[in-house]
C-alpha positions as a Markdown table, in Angstrom:
| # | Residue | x | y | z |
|---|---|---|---|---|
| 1 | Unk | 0.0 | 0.0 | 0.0 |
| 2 | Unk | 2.9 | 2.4 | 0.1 |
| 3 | Unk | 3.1 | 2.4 | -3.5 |
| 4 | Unk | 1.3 | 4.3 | -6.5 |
| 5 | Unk | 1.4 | 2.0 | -8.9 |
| 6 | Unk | 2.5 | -2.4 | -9.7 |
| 7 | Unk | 5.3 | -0.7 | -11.9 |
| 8 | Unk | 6.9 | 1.2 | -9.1 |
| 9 | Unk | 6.3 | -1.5 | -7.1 |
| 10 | Unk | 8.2 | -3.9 | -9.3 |
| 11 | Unk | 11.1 | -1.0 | -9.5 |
| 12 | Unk | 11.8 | -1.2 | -5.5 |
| 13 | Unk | 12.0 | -5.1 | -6.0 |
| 14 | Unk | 14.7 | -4.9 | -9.1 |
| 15 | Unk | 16.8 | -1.8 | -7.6 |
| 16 | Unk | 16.5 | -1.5 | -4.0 |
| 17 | Unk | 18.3 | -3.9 | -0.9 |
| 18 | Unk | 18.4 | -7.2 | -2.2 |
| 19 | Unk | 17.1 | -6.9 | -5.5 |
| 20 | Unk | 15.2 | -9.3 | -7.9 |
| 21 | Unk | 16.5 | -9.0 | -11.3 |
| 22 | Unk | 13.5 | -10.6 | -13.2 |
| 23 | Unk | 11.1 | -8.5 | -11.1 |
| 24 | Unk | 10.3 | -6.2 | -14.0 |
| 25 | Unk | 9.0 | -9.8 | -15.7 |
| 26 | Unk | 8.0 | -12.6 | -13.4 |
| 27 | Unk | 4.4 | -13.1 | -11.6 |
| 28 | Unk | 4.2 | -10.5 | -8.8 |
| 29 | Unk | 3.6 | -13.3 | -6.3 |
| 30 | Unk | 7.0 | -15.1 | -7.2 |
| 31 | Unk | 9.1 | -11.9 | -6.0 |
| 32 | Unk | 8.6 | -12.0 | -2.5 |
| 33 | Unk | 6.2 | -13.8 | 0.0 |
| 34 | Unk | 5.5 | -10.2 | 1.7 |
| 35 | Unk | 3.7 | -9.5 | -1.9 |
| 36 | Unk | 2.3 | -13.2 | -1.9 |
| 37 | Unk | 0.6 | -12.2 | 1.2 |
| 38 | Unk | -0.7 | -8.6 | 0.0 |
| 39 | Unk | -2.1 | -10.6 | -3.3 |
| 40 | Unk | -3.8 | -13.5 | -1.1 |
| 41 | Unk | -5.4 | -10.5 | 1.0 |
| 42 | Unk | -7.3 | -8.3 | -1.9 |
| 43 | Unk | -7.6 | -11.3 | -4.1 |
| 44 | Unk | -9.3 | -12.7 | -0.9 |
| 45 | Unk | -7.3 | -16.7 | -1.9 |
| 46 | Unk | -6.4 | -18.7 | 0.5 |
| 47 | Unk | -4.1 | -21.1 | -0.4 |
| 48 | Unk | -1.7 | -23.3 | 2.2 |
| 49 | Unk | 0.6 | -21.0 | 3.8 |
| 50 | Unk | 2.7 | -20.4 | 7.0 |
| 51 | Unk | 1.3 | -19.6 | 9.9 |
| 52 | Unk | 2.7 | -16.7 | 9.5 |
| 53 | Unk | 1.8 | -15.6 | 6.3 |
| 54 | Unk | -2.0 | -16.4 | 6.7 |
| 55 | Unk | -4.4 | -13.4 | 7.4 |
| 56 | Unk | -5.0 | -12.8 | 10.7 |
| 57 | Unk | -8.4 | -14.0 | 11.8 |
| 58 | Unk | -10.4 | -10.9 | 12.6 |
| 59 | Unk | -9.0 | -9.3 | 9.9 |
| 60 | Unk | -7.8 | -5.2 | 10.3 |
| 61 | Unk | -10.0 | -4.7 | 13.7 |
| 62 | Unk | -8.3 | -7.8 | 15.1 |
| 63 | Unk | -4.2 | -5.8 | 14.5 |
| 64 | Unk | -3.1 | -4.7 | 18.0 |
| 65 | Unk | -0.6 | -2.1 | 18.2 |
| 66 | Unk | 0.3 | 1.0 | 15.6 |
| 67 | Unk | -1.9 | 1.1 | 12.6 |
| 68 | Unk | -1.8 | 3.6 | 9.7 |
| 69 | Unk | -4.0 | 6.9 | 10.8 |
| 70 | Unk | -5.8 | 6.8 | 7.7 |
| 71 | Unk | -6.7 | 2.7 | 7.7 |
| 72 | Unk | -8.6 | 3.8 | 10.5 |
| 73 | Unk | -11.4 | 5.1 | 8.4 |
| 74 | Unk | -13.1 | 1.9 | 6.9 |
| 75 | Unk | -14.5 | 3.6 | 3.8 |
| 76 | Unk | -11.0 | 4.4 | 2.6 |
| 77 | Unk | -9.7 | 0.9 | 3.4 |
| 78 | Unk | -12.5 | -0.4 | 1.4 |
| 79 | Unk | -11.4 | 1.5 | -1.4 |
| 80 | Unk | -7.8 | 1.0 | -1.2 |
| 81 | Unk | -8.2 | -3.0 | -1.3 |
| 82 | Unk | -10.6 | -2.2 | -4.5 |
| 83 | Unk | -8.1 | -0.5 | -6.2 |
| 84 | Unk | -5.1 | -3.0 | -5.0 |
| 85 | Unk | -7.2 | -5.8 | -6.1 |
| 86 | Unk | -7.8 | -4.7 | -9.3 |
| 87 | Unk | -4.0 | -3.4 | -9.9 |
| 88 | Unk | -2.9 | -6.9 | -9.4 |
| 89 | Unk | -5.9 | -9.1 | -11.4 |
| 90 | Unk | -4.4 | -6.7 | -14.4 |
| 91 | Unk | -0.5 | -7.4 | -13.5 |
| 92 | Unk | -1.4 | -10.6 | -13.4 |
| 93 | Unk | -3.0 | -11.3 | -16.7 |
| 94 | Unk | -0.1 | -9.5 | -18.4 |
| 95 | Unk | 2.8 | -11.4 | -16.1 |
| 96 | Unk | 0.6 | -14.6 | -14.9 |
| 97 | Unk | -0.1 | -15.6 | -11.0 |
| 98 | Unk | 2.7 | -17.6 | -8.3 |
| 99 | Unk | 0.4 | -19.3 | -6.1 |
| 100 | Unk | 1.6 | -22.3 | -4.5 |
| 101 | Unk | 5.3 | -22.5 | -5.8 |
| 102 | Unk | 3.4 | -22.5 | -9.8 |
| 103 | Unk | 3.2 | -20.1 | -12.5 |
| 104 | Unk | -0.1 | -19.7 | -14.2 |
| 105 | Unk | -1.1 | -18.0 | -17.0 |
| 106 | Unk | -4.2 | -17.5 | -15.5 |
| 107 | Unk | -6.4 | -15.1 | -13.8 |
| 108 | Unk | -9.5 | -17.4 | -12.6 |
């Protein structure tokens, strides 16, 4: 959520710390399991993860601790995920989806 856009997104991966070189081309999911998590959460999957890469039960009322001021308001989270989720459906019909430790070509 700290970023604009999937292609600025996909910059920070190829450039930044420990960069992925194919970042600019592979399935979002494949770059990092922070993303993989992000994904699962707007895309609302749930496919077998770690226990601690699984969404927290309760979802964003259930965090304890220091939160974003403005995921507070519950209208704009809505929003936000709507506009994540739909940013990723359309990286991943142009790059396909990771899920599971497989590419896919697919966006079902």
């Amino acid at each position: 959520n700290f970023f604009e856009s999937i292609p600025v997104l996909r910059h920070k991966y190829k450039t930044y710390g420990h960069s992925y070189f194919d970042a600019l081309k592979m399935p979002l999911g494949k770059i990092h399991e922070d993303l993989r998590l992000a994904i699962n959460c707007v895309t609302q999957r749930r496919p077998n993860l770690k226990d601690s890469y699984k969404p927290k039960a309760g979802g964003f009322e259930a965090i304890v601790g220091w939160k974003p001021l403005l995921f507070e308001h519950s209208g704009y989270r809505s929003l936000r995920n709507h506009e994540l989720r739909e940013m990723v459906l359309e990286d991943e019909a142009k790059f396909g989806r990771f899920i599971e430790g497989k590419i896919t070509n697919t966006t079902q």
